[in-house]
mmCIF file of N, CA and C in Angstrom:
data_model
loop_
_atom_site.group_PDB
_atom_site.id
_atom_site.type_symbol
_atom_site.label_atom_id
_atom_site.label_comp_id
_atom_site.label_asym_id
_atom_site.label_seq_id
_atom_site.Cartn_x
_atom_site.Cartn_y
_atom_site.Cartn_z
ATOM 1 N N MET H 94 80.818 15.308 32.658
ATOM 2 C CA MET H 94 82.180 16.479 32.561
ATOM 3 C C MET H 94 82.733 15.787 31.251
ATOM 4 N N PHE H 95 82.730 14.865 30.800
ATOM 5 C CA PHE H 95 83.109 14.620 29.315
ATOM 6 C C PHE H 95 82.442 14.803 28.158
ATOM 7 N N ASP H 96 81.037 14.773 28.567
ATOM 8 C CA ASP H 96 79.999 15.224 27.872
ATOM 9 C C ASP H 96 80.050 16.816 27.607
ATOM 10 N N GLU H 97 80.007 17.635 28.457
ATOM 11 C CA GLU H 97 80.210 18.881 28.175
ATOM 12 C C GLU H 97 81.431 19.386 27.264
ATOM 13 N N ILE H 98 82.700 18.466 27.471
ATOM 14 C CA ILE H 98 83.728 18.673 26.681
ATOM 15 C C ILE H 98 83.912 18.714 25.157
ATOM 16 N N ALA H 99 82.876 17.584 25.454
ATOM 17 C CA ALA H 99 82.440 17.326 23.723
ATOM 18 C C ALA H 99 81.642 18.361 22.957
ATOM 19 N N THR H 100 80.468 18.790 24.101
ATOM 20 C CA THR H 100 79.570 19.895 23.543
ATOM 21 C C THR H 100 80.332 21.056 23.300
ATOM 22 N N ILE H 101 81.240 21.473 23.742
ATOM 23 C CA ILE H 101 81.886 22.792 23.765
ATOM 24 C C ILE H 101 82.875 22.472 22.540
ATOM 25 N N ALA H 102 83.820 21.470 22.539
ATOM 26 C CA ALA H 102 84.721 21.073 21.458
ATOM 27 C C ALA H 102 84.149 21.277 20.168
ATOM 28 N N LEU H 103 82.950 20.573 20.172
ATOM 29 C CA LEU H 103 82.207 20.726 18.606
ATOM 30 C C LEU H 103 81.279 21.502 18.253
ATOM 31 N N SER H 104 81.150 23.083 19.388
ATOM 32 C CA SER H 104 80.449 23.964 18.901
ATOM 33 C C SER H 104 81.029 24.359 17.847
ATOM 34 N N VAL H 105 82.247 24.453 17.369
ATOM 35 C CA VAL H 105 82.982 25.457 16.698
ATOM 36 C C VAL H 105 82.829 24.326 15.261
ATOM 37 N N PRO H 106 82.422 25.081 14.090
ATOM 38 C CA PRO H 106 82.191 24.445 12.675
ATOM 39 C C PRO H 106 83.560 24.503 12.254
ATOM 40 N N VAL H 107 84.521 23.768 12.320
ATOM 41 C CA VAL H 107 85.698 24.062 11.035
ATOM 42 C C VAL H 107 85.763 22.988 10.775
ATOM 43 N N ASN H 108 86.259 22.710 9.475
ATOM 44 C CA ASN H 108 86.593 21.536 8.355
ATOM 45 C C ASN H 108 87.707 20.775 8.403
ATOM 46 N N ASP H 109 88.586 21.174 9.415
ATOM 47 C CA ASP H 109 89.690 20.264 9.832
ATOM 48 C C ASP H 109 90.147 20.184 11.155
ATOM 49 N N CYS H 110 90.954 18.936 11.336
ATOM 50 C CA CYS H 110 91.467 18.502 12.851
ATOM 51 C C CYS H 110 91.924 19.541 13.722
ATOM 52 N N VAL H 111 91.666 19.859 14.649
ATOM 53 C CA VAL H 111 92.329 20.985 15.522
ATOM 54 C C VAL H 111 92.929 20.409 16.514
ATOM 55 N N VAL H 112 93.743 20.754 16.914
ATOM 56 C CA VAL H 112 94.521 20.618 18.304
ATOM 57 C C VAL H 112 94.296 22.061 19.435
ATOM 58 N N TYR H 113 93.939 21.524 20.437
ATOM 59 C CA TYR H 113 93.763 22.589 21.645
ATOM 60 C C TYR H 113 94.827 22.266 22.952
ATOM 61 N N PRO H 114 95.145 23.161 23.597
ATOM 62 C CA PRO H 114 95.239 24.691 22.873
ATOM 63 C C PRO H 114 96.318 24.742 21.247
ATOM 64 N N GLY H 115 96.796 23.928 21.437
ATOM 65 C CA GLY H 115 97.989 23.966 20.265
ATOM 66 C C GLY H 115 99.169 23.042 20.487
ATOM 67 N N TYR H 116 100.106 23.037 19.939
ATOM 68 C CA TYR H 116 101.119 22.233 19.842
ATOM 69 C C TYR H 116 101.987 22.633 20.916
ATOM 70 N N ILE H 117 102.230 21.835 22.229
ATOM 71 C CA ILE H 117 102.939 22.320 23.023
ATOM 72 C C ILE H 117 104.528 22.136 23.053
ATOM 73 N N TYR H 118 105.498 22.985 23.049
ATOM 74 C CA TYR H 118 106.765 22.828 23.011
ATOM 75 C C TYR H 118 107.321 23.436 23.928
ATOM 76 N N GLY H 119 107.253 22.552 25.499
ATOM 77 C CA GLY H 119 107.896 23.627 26.399
ATOM 78 C C GLY H 119 106.796 24.179 26.766
ATOM 79 N N ASP H 120 107.458 25.645 26.851
ATOM 80 C CA ASP H 120 106.568 26.840 27.538
ATOM 81 C C ASP H 120 105.550 27.287 26.496
ATOM 82 N N THR H 121 105.974 26.949 25.012
ATOM 83 C CA THR H 121 105.739 27.278 24.279
ATOM 84 C C THR H 121 104.199 26.759 23.148
ATOM 85 N N ILE H 122 103.062 27.084 23.006
ATOM 86 C CA ILE H 122 102.079 26.644 21.919
ATOM 87 C C ILE H 122 101.962 27.548 20.740
ATOM 88 N N ILE H 123 102.360 26.690 19.726
ATOM 89 C CA ILE H 123 102.093 26.746 18.462
ATOM 90 C C ILE H 123 100.932 26.254 17.992
ATOM 91 N N ARG H 124 99.849 27.268 16.853
ATOM 92 C CA ARG H 124 98.760 26.824 16.581
ATOM 93 C C ARG H 124 98.953 26.968 14.909
ATOM 94 N N ASN H 125 98.466 26.345 14.147
ATOM 95 C CA ASN H 125 98.439 26.418 12.918
ATOM 96 C C ASN H 125 97.155 27.161 12.467
ATOM 97 N N GLU H 126 96.548 27.310 11.292
ATOM 98 C CA GLU H 126 95.921 28.506 10.990
ATOM 99 C C GLU H 126 94.280 27.767 11.720
ATOM 100 N N THR H 127 94.193 26.552 10.981
ATOM 101 C CA THR H 127 92.887 26.074 11.776
ATOM 102 C C THR H 127 92.764 25.956 13.314
ATOM 103 N N ASP H 128 93.699 25.393 14.144
ATOM 104 C CA ASP H 128 93.886 25.756 15.253
ATOM 105 C C ASP H 128 93.464 27.104 15.891
ATOM 106 N N SER H 129 94.309 28.253 15.018
ATOM 107 C CA SER H 129 93.678 29.578 15.755
ATOM 108 C C SER H 129 92.258 29.993 15.343
ATOM 109 N N ILE H 130 91.742 29.304 14.168
ATOM 110 C CA ILE H 130 90.258 29.781 13.960
ATOM 111 C C ILE H 130 89.599 29.364 15.221
ATOM 112 N N PHE H 131 89.637 28.089 15.067
ATOM 113 C CA PHE H 131 88.808 27.223 16.790
ATOM 114 C C PHE H 131 89.103 27.845 17.845
ATOM 115 N N PHE H 132 90.499 28.595 18.027
ATOM 116 C CA PHE H 132 90.922 29.188 19.465
ATOM 117 C C PHE H 132 89.790 30.553 19.467
ATOM 118 N N ALA H 133 90.077 31.227 18.275
ATOM 119 C CA ALA H 133 89.435 32.331 18.298
ATOM 120 C C ALA H 133 87.925 32.245 18.410
ATOM 121 N N GLU H 134 87.459 31.089 17.702
ATOM 122 C CA GLU H 134 85.732 31.143 17.537
ATOM 123 C C GLU H 134 85.259 30.869 18.790
ATOM 124 N N LEU H 135 85.860 29.998 19.432
ATOM 125 C CA LEU H 135 85.761 29.493 21.202
ATOM 126 C C LEU H 135 84.946 30.750 21.959
ATOM 127 N N GLY H 136 85.640 31.629 22.035
ATOM 128 C CA GLY H 136 85.475 33.099 22.865
ATOM 129 C C GLY H 136 85.882 32.656 24.008
ATOM 130 N N ALA H 137 86.207 33.606 24.843
ATOM 131 C CA ALA H 137 86.900 33.657 26.203
ATOM 132 C C ALA H 137 85.949 32.855 27.175
ATOM 133 N N ALA H 138 84.700 32.871 27.014
ATOM 134 C CA ALA H 138 83.812 32.060 28.169
ATOM 135 C C ALA H 138 83.847 30.562 28.230
ATOM 136 N N LYS H 139 83.830 30.355 26.908
ATOM 137 C CA LYS H 139 84.121 28.596 26.546
ATOM 138 C C LYS H 139 85.584 28.089 26.862
ATOM 139 N N ARG H 140 86.160 28.967 26.330
ATOM 140 C CA ARG H 140 88.202 28.686 26.209
ATOM 141 C C ARG H 140 87.987 28.261 27.929
ATOM 142 N N ALA H 141 87.666 29.148 28.873
ATOM 143 C CA ALA H 141 87.809 29.295 30.153
ATOM 144 C C ALA H 141 87.240 28.015 30.640
ATOM 145 N N ARG H 142 85.816 27.691 30.140
ATOM 146 C CA ARG H 142 85.402 26.371 31.011
ATOM 147 C C ARG H 142 85.666 25.488 30.250
ATOM 148 N N LEU H 143 86.182 25.233 28.885
ATOM 149 C CA LEU H 143 87.130 23.797 28.364
ATOM 150 C C LEU H 143 88.288 23.766 29.152
ATOM 151 N N ASP H 144 88.997 24.846 29.489
ATOM 152 C CA ASP H 144 90.209 24.762 30.256
ATOM 153 C C ASP H 144 90.092 24.350 31.955
ATOM 154 N N SER H 145 89.086 24.733 32.100
ATOM 155 C CA SER H 145 89.023 24.007 33.420
ATOM 156 C C SER H 145 88.076 22.287 33.403
ATOM 157 N N LEU H 146 87.365 22.103 32.095
ATOM 158 C CA LEU H 146 86.984 21.057 32.566
ATOM 159 C C LEU H 146 88.118 20.087 32.298
ATOM 160 N N LEU H 147 88.778 20.380 31.350
ATOM 161 C CA LEU H 147 90.142 19.395 31.060
ATOM 162 C C LEU H 147 91.263 19.305 32.227
ATOM 163 N N GLN H 148 91.403 20.405 33.291
ATOM 164 C CA GLN H 148 92.053 20.257 34.091
ATOM 165 C C GLN H 148 91.199 19.277 35.165
ATOM 166 N N ALA H 149 90.356 19.287 35.323
ATOM 167 C CA ALA H 149 89.525 18.569 36.263
ATOM 168 C C ALA H 149 89.575 17.248 36.231
ATOM 169 N N VAL H 150 89.484 16.891 34.410
ATOM 170 C CA VAL H 150 89.646 15.359 34.381
ATOM 171 C C VAL H 150 91.374 14.975 34.277
ATOM 172 N N GLY H 151 91.998 15.861 34.300
ATOM 173 C CA GLY H 151 93.341 15.552 33.789
ATOM 174 C C GLY H 151 94.285 15.497 32.959
ATOM 175 N N ARG H 152 93.840 16.339 31.795
ATOM 176 C CA ARG H 152 93.872 16.408 30.813
ATOM 177 C C ARG H 152 94.348 17.846 30.108
ATOM 178 N N MET H 153 95.508 17.997 29.462
ATOM 179 C CA MET H 153 95.631 19.290 29.262
ATOM 180 C C MET H 153 95.629 19.630 27.502
ATOM 181 N N ASP H 154 95.452 18.850 26.884
ATOM 182 C CA ASP H 154 95.354 19.067 25.733
ATOM 183 C C ASP H 154 94.263 18.036 24.772
ATOM 184 N N LEU H 155 93.394 18.316 23.369
ATOM 185 C CA LEU H 155 92.717 17.599 22.806
ATOM 186 C C LEU H 155 93.020 17.462 21.469
ATOM 187 N N SER H 156 92.464 16.472 20.744
ATOM 188 C CA SER H 156 92.298 17.262 19.369
ATOM 189 C C SER H 156 91.061 16.821 19.263
ATOM 190 N N VAL H 157 90.182 17.396 18.285
ATOM 191 C CA VAL H 157 89.020 17.703 17.754
ATOM 192 C C VAL H 157 88.818 17.788 16.342
ATOM 193 N N SER H 158 88.159 16.790 15.569
ATOM 194 C CA SER H 158 87.498 16.781 14.624
ATOM 195 C C SER H 158 86.060 17.342 14.180
ATOM 196 N N PRO H 159 85.706 18.413 14.054
ATOM 197 C CA PRO H 159 84.380 18.637 14.160
ATOM 198 C C PRO H 159 83.589 17.966 12.983
ATOM 199 N N ALA H 160 84.172 17.539 11.667
ATOM 200 C CA ALA H 160 83.995 17.138 10.537
ATOM 201 C C ALA H 160 82.755 15.967 10.914
ATOM 202 N N ASN H 161 84.363 15.132 11.807
ATOM 203 C CA ASN H 161 83.559 13.871 12.174
ATOM 204 C C ASN H 161 82.951 13.359 13.478
ATOM 205 N N ARG H 162 83.019 14.355 14.163
ATOM 206 C CA ARG H 162 82.520 14.540 15.358
ATOM 207 C C ARG H 162 83.347 13.620 16.019
ATOM 208 N N ASN H 163 84.484 13.851 16.035
ATOM 209 C CA ASN H 163 85.386 12.814 16.896
ATOM 210 C C ASN H 163 86.247 13.687 18.112
ATOM 211 N N ILE H 164 86.310 13.457 18.861
ATOM 212 C CA ILE H 164 87.498 14.060 20.052
ATOM 213 C C ILE H 164 88.113 13.115 20.769
ATOM 214 N N SER H 165 89.601 13.249 20.764
ATOM 215 C CA SER H 165 90.398 12.709 21.541
ATOM 216 C C SER H 165 91.206 13.162 22.865
ATOM 217 N N LEU H 166 91.203 12.848 23.839
ATOM 218 C CA LEU H 166 91.646 13.770 24.759
ATOM 219 C C LEU H 166 93.222 12.483 25.452
ATOM 220 N N THR H 167 94.373 13.016 25.177
ATOM 221 C CA THR H 167 95.408 12.060 25.753
ATOM 222 C C THR H 167 95.419 12.270 26.949
ATOM 223 N N CYS H 168 95.673 10.715 27.169
ATOM 224 C CA CYS H 168 95.947 10.333 29.156
ATOM 225 C C CYS H 168 96.893 10.365 29.600
ATOM 226 N N TYR H 169 98.133 9.746 28.214
ATOM 227 C CA TYR H 169 99.097 9.059 28.791
ATOM 228 C C TYR H 169 100.216 9.008 27.312
ATOM 229 N N ARG H 170 101.306 9.889 26.828
ATOM 230 C CA ARG H 170 102.318 9.587 26.132
ATOM 231 C C ARG H 170 103.217 8.909 26.372
ATOM 232 N N TYR H 171 103.728 7.846 25.595
ATOM 233 C CA TYR H 171 104.897 7.150 26.016
ATOM 234 C C TYR H 171 106.137 6.997 24.477
ATOM 235 N N GLY H 172 106.995 7.405 24.833
ATOM 236 C CA GLY H 172 108.039 7.459 23.620
ATOM 237 C C GLY H 172 107.995 8.622 22.737
ATOM 238 N N SER H 173 108.333 8.202 21.283
ATOM 239 C CA SER H 173 108.251 9.636 20.594
ATOM 240 C C SER H 173 107.556 8.878 19.327
ATOM 241 N N ILE H 174 108.031 9.142 18.131
ATOM 242 C CA ILE H 174 107.164 8.522 17.359
ATOM 243 C C ILE H 174 106.849 7.424 17.194
ATOM 244 N N ARG H 175 107.510 6.314 17.683
ATOM 245 C CA ARG H 175 106.967 5.039 17.778
ATOM 246 C C ARG H 175 106.336 4.524 18.822
ATOM 247 N N GLY H 176 106.067 5.928 19.827
ATOM 248 C CA GLY H 176 105.500 5.245 20.841
ATOM 249 C C GLY H 176 104.320 5.074 20.912
ATOM 250 N N TRP H 177 103.789 5.174 22.430
ATOM 251 C CA TRP H 177 101.899 4.836 22.214
ATOM 252 C C TRP H 177 101.548 5.943 22.809
ATOM 253 N N THR H 178 100.549 5.913 22.990
ATOM 254 C CA THR H 178 99.523 6.972 23.701
ATOM 255 C C THR H 178 97.948 6.402 24.218
ATOM 256 N N VAL H 179 97.499 6.540 25.558
ATOM 257 C CA VAL H 179 96.204 6.559 25.862
ATOM 258 C C VAL H 179 95.324 7.211 25.977
ATOM 259 N N ASN H 180 94.291 7.296 24.819
ATOM 260 C CA ASN H 180 93.342 8.412 24.891
ATOM 261 C C ASN H 180 91.647 7.881 25.419
ATOM 262 N N TYR H 181 91.251 9.541 26.009
ATOM 263 C CA TYR H 181 89.966 9.101 26.006
ATOM 264 C C TYR H 181 89.428 9.410 24.742
ATOM 265 N N THR H 182 88.266 9.011 23.931
ATOM 266 C CA THR H 182 88.375 8.909 22.596
ATOM 267 C C THR H 182 86.410 9.398 22.690
ATOM 268 N N TYR H 183 86.056 10.076 21.948
ATOM 269 C CA TYR H 183 84.328 10.626 21.782
ATOM 270 C C TYR H 183 84.218 10.351 20.468
ATOM 271 N N MET H 184 83.416 9.949 20.126
ATOM 272 C CA MET H 184 82.529 9.818 18.554
ATOM 273 C C MET H 184 81.601 9.718 18.732
ATOM 274 N N GLY H 185 81.114 11.057 18.063
ATOM 275 C CA GLY H 185 79.487 11.067 17.729
ATOM 276 C C GLY H 185 78.869 9.992 16.912
ATOM 277 N N GLU H 186 79.517 9.387 16.194
ATOM 278 C CA GLU H 186 79.001 8.187 15.174
ATOM 279 C C GLU H 186 79.570 7.173 15.357
ATOM 280 N N ARG H 187 79.858 6.579 16.413
ATOM 281 C CA ARG H 187 80.778 5.232 16.460
ATOM 282 C C ARG H 187 80.245 4.258 15.416
ATOM 283 N N PRO H 188 81.335 3.920 14.791
ATOM 284 C CA PRO H 188 81.391 2.730 13.120
ATOM 285 C C PRO H 188 80.650 1.508 14.320
ATOM 286 N N SER H 189 80.075 0.754 13.419
ATOM 287 C CA SER H 189 79.546 -0.619 14.112
ATOM 288 C C SER H 189 80.196 -1.419 14.113
ATOM 289 N N VAL H 190 81.468 -1.383 13.092
ATOM 290 C CA VAL H 190 82.405 -2.204 12.908
ATOM 291 C C VAL H 190 83.953 -2.101 14.209
ATOM 292 N N LEU H 191 83.833 -0.930 15.108
ATOM 293 C CA LEU H 191 84.500 -0.989 16.048
ATOM 294 C C LEU H 191 84.660 -2.028 17.167
ATOM 295 N N THR H 192 85.848 -2.542 17.603
ATOM 296 C CA THR H 192 85.400 -3.676 18.372
ATOM 297 C C THR H 192 85.990 -2.814 19.558
ATOM 298 N N PHE H 193 85.619 -4.118 20.889
ATOM 299 C CA PHE H 193 86.134 -3.144 22.274
ATOM 300 C C PHE H 193 86.597 -4.830 22.793
ATOM 301 N N VAL H 194 87.671 -4.314 24.073
ATOM 302 C CA VAL H 194 88.010 -5.545 25.066
ATOM 303 C C VAL H 194 87.064 -5.608 26.058
ATOM 304 N N GLU H 195 86.227 -6.607 25.927
ATOM 305 C CA GLU H 195 85.224 -6.727 27.180
ATOM 306 C C GLU H 195 85.942 -7.899 28.208
ATOM 307 N N ASP H 196 86.581 -8.845 27.984
ATOM 308 C CA ASP H 196 86.423 -9.785 28.835
ATOM 309 C C ASP H 196 87.827 -9.807 29.301
ATOM 310 N N LYS H 197 88.491 -8.701 29.548
ATOM 311 C CA LYS H 197 89.843 -8.940 30.023
ATOM 312 C C LYS H 197 90.193 -7.492 30.375
ATOM 313 N N ASP H 198 91.586 -6.860 31.527
ATOM 314 C CA ASP H 198 91.663 -5.251 31.835
ATOM 315 C C ASP H 198 92.268 -5.054 30.614
ATOM 316 N N LEU H 199 92.142 -3.512 30.507
ATOM 317 C CA LEU H 199 92.532 -2.732 28.913
ATOM 318 C C LEU H 199 93.954 -2.839 29.261
ATOM 319 N N TYR H 200 94.792 -2.981 30.243
ATOM 320 C CA TYR H 200 96.064 -3.195 30.236
ATOM 321 C C TYR H 200 96.808 -4.626 30.030
ATOM 322 N N ASP H 201 96.264 -5.462 30.238
ATOM 323 C CA ASP H 201 96.573 -6.471 30.168
ATOM 324 C C ASP H 201 96.496 -6.952 28.420
ATOM 325 N N ALA H 202 95.170 -6.095 27.869
ATOM 326 C CA ALA H 202 95.280 -6.546 26.533
ATOM 327 C C ALA H 202 95.951 -5.535 25.805
ATOM 328 N N PHE H 203 96.535 -4.587 26.563
ATOM 329 C CA PHE H 203 97.860 -3.786 25.361
ATOM 330 C C PHE H 203 98.920 -4.389 25.875
ATOM 331 N N LEU H 204 99.248 -4.969 26.750
ATOM 332 C CA LEU H 204 100.428 -5.746 26.797
ATOM 333 C C LEU H 204 100.417 -7.283 25.818
ATOM 334 N N TYR H 205 99.252 -7.888 25.657
ATOM 335 C CA TYR H 205 99.104 -8.836 24.856
ATOM 336 C C TYR H 205 99.145 -8.449 23.261
ATOM 337 N N TRP H 206 98.849 -7.270 23.517
ATOM 338 C CA TRP H 206 98.803 -6.430 21.815
ATOM 339 C C TRP H 206 100.861 -6.198 21.522
ATOM 340 N N GLN H 207 100.997 -5.377 22.358
ATOM 341 C CA GLN H 207 102.199 -5.122 22.420
ATOM 342 C C GLN H 207 103.381 -6.190 22.059
ATOM 343 N N GLY H 208 103.193 -7.452 22.212
ATOM 344 C CA GLY H 208 103.728 -8.435 21.934
ATOM 345 C C GLY H 208 104.023 -8.435 20.700
ATOM 346 N N ASP H 209 102.856 -8.264 20.100
ATOM 347 C CA ASP H 209 102.695 -8.585 18.435
ATOM 348 C C ASP H 209 101.851 -7.804 17.900
ATOM 349 N N LYS H 210 102.584 -6.447 17.402
ATOM 350 C CA LYS H 210 101.600 -5.769 16.655
ATOM 351 C C LYS H 210 100.549 -5.560 15.655
ATOM 352 N N SER H 211 100.739 -6.964 15.106
ATOM 353 C CA SER H 211 99.928 -7.134 14.120
ATOM 354 C C SER H 211 98.813 -7.466 14.401
ATOM 355 N N LYS H 212 98.325 -7.716 15.459
ATOM 356 C CA LYS H 212 97.066 -7.873 16.195
ATOM 357 C C LYS H 212 96.303 -7.092 15.938
ATOM 358 N N ARG H 213 94.999 -6.907 15.689
ATOM 359 C CA ARG H 213 94.173 -5.892 15.594
ATOM 360 C C ARG H 213 93.036 -6.020 16.379
ATOM 361 N N PRO H 214 92.351 -5.174 16.634
ATOM 362 C CA PRO H 214 92.014 -3.483 16.822
ATOM 363 C C PRO H 214 93.498 -3.393 17.906
ATOM 364 N N PHE H 215 93.412 -2.113 17.686
ATOM 365 C CA PHE H 215 94.309 -1.498 19.064
ATOM 366 C C PHE H 215 93.495 -1.783 20.499
ATOM 367 N N PRO H 216 94.066 -2.202 21.706
ATOM 368 C CA PRO H 216 92.829 -2.435 22.631
ATOM 369 C C PRO H 216 92.046 -1.202 22.967
ATOM 370 N N ARG H 217 90.799 -0.975 23.012
ATOM 371 C CA ARG H 217 90.224 -0.002 23.500
ATOM 372 C C ARG H 217 88.679 -0.688 24.320
ATOM 373 N N LYS H 218 88.385 -0.225 25.234
ATOM 374 C CA LYS H 218 87.259 -0.526 26.166
ATOM 375 C C LYS H 218 85.950 0.791 26.077
ATOM 376 N N GLN H 219 84.987 0.280 26.071
ATOM 377 C CA GLN H 219 83.966 1.459 25.937
ATOM 378 C C GLN H 219 83.288 1.733 27.032
ATOM 379 N N LEU H 220 83.279 3.113 27.069
ATOM 380 C CA LEU H 220 83.072 3.686 28.429
ATOM 381 C C LEU H 220 81.572 3.829 28.642
ATOM 382 N N ASN H 221 80.481 4.259 27.439
ATOM 383 C CA ASN H 221 79.165 4.681 27.363
ATOM 384 C C ASN H 221 78.505 4.442 25.778
ATOM 385 N N LYS H 222 77.884 5.458 25.518
ATOM 386 C CA LYS H 222 77.423 4.944 23.918
ATOM 387 C C LYS H 222 78.512 6.149 23.224
ATOM 388 N N HIS H 223 78.901 7.112 23.344
ATOM 389 C CA HIS H 223 79.861 7.957 22.973
ATOM 390 C C HIS H 223 81.048 7.852 23.056
ATOM 391 N N TRP H 224 81.877 7.628 24.278
ATOM 392 C CA TRP H 224 83.514 7.504 24.889
ATOM 393 C C TRP H 224 83.530 6.047 25.071
ATOM 394 N N HIS H 225 85.325 5.955 24.557
ATOM 395 C CA HIS H 225 85.989 4.803 25.175
ATOM 396 C C HIS H 225 87.305 5.343 25.322
ATOM 397 N N ILE H 226 87.983 4.235 25.712
ATOM 398 C CA ILE H 226 89.692 4.579 26.117
ATOM 399 C C ILE H 226 90.139 3.291 25.314
ATOM 400 N N GLU H 227 91.356 4.006 24.765
ATOM 401 C CA GLU H 227 92.144 3.006 24.083
ATOM 402 C C GLU H 227 93.664 3.179 24.152
ATOM 403 N N TYR H 228 94.518 2.362 23.653
ATOM 404 C CA TYR H 228 95.653 2.631 23.410
ATOM 405 C C TYR H 228 96.079 2.513 21.962
ATOM 406 N N GLN H 229 97.144 3.692 21.878
ATOM 407 C CA GLN H 229 97.340 3.503 20.170
ATOM 408 C C GLN H 229 98.645 3.935 20.096
ATOM 409 N N GLN H 230 99.031 3.467 19.131
ATOM 410 C CA GLN H 230 100.819 3.781 18.523
ATOM 411 C C GLN H 230 100.424 4.413 17.337
#
């Protein structure tokens, strides 16, 4: 399912980061120009499939950077500008310097990091070759 989300989301060649379906404020969806181009270029069939996949994995929005082949699905948000998020992240070309928590629970790693945010990197766990889950602020 996640790989199909990546295939659809990366099928539209745009040069800037996109938020799909757009920024959600209450019942209103706001799209900037790039978001609108991406939305239109997807077409009705791909939009319907992407919406159903996002709903199936329990995510209603994603950010896409086609130029970098990165996708981020927000799992959870806490707080506002100084809050944090939990994301499923796809990286088509993952940097070799990216580090992962392997020896402890991801949430335990987050609690450790939360106590002193100078500790880097943000806690993340590898799910497969292209996907990982991470906490970010």
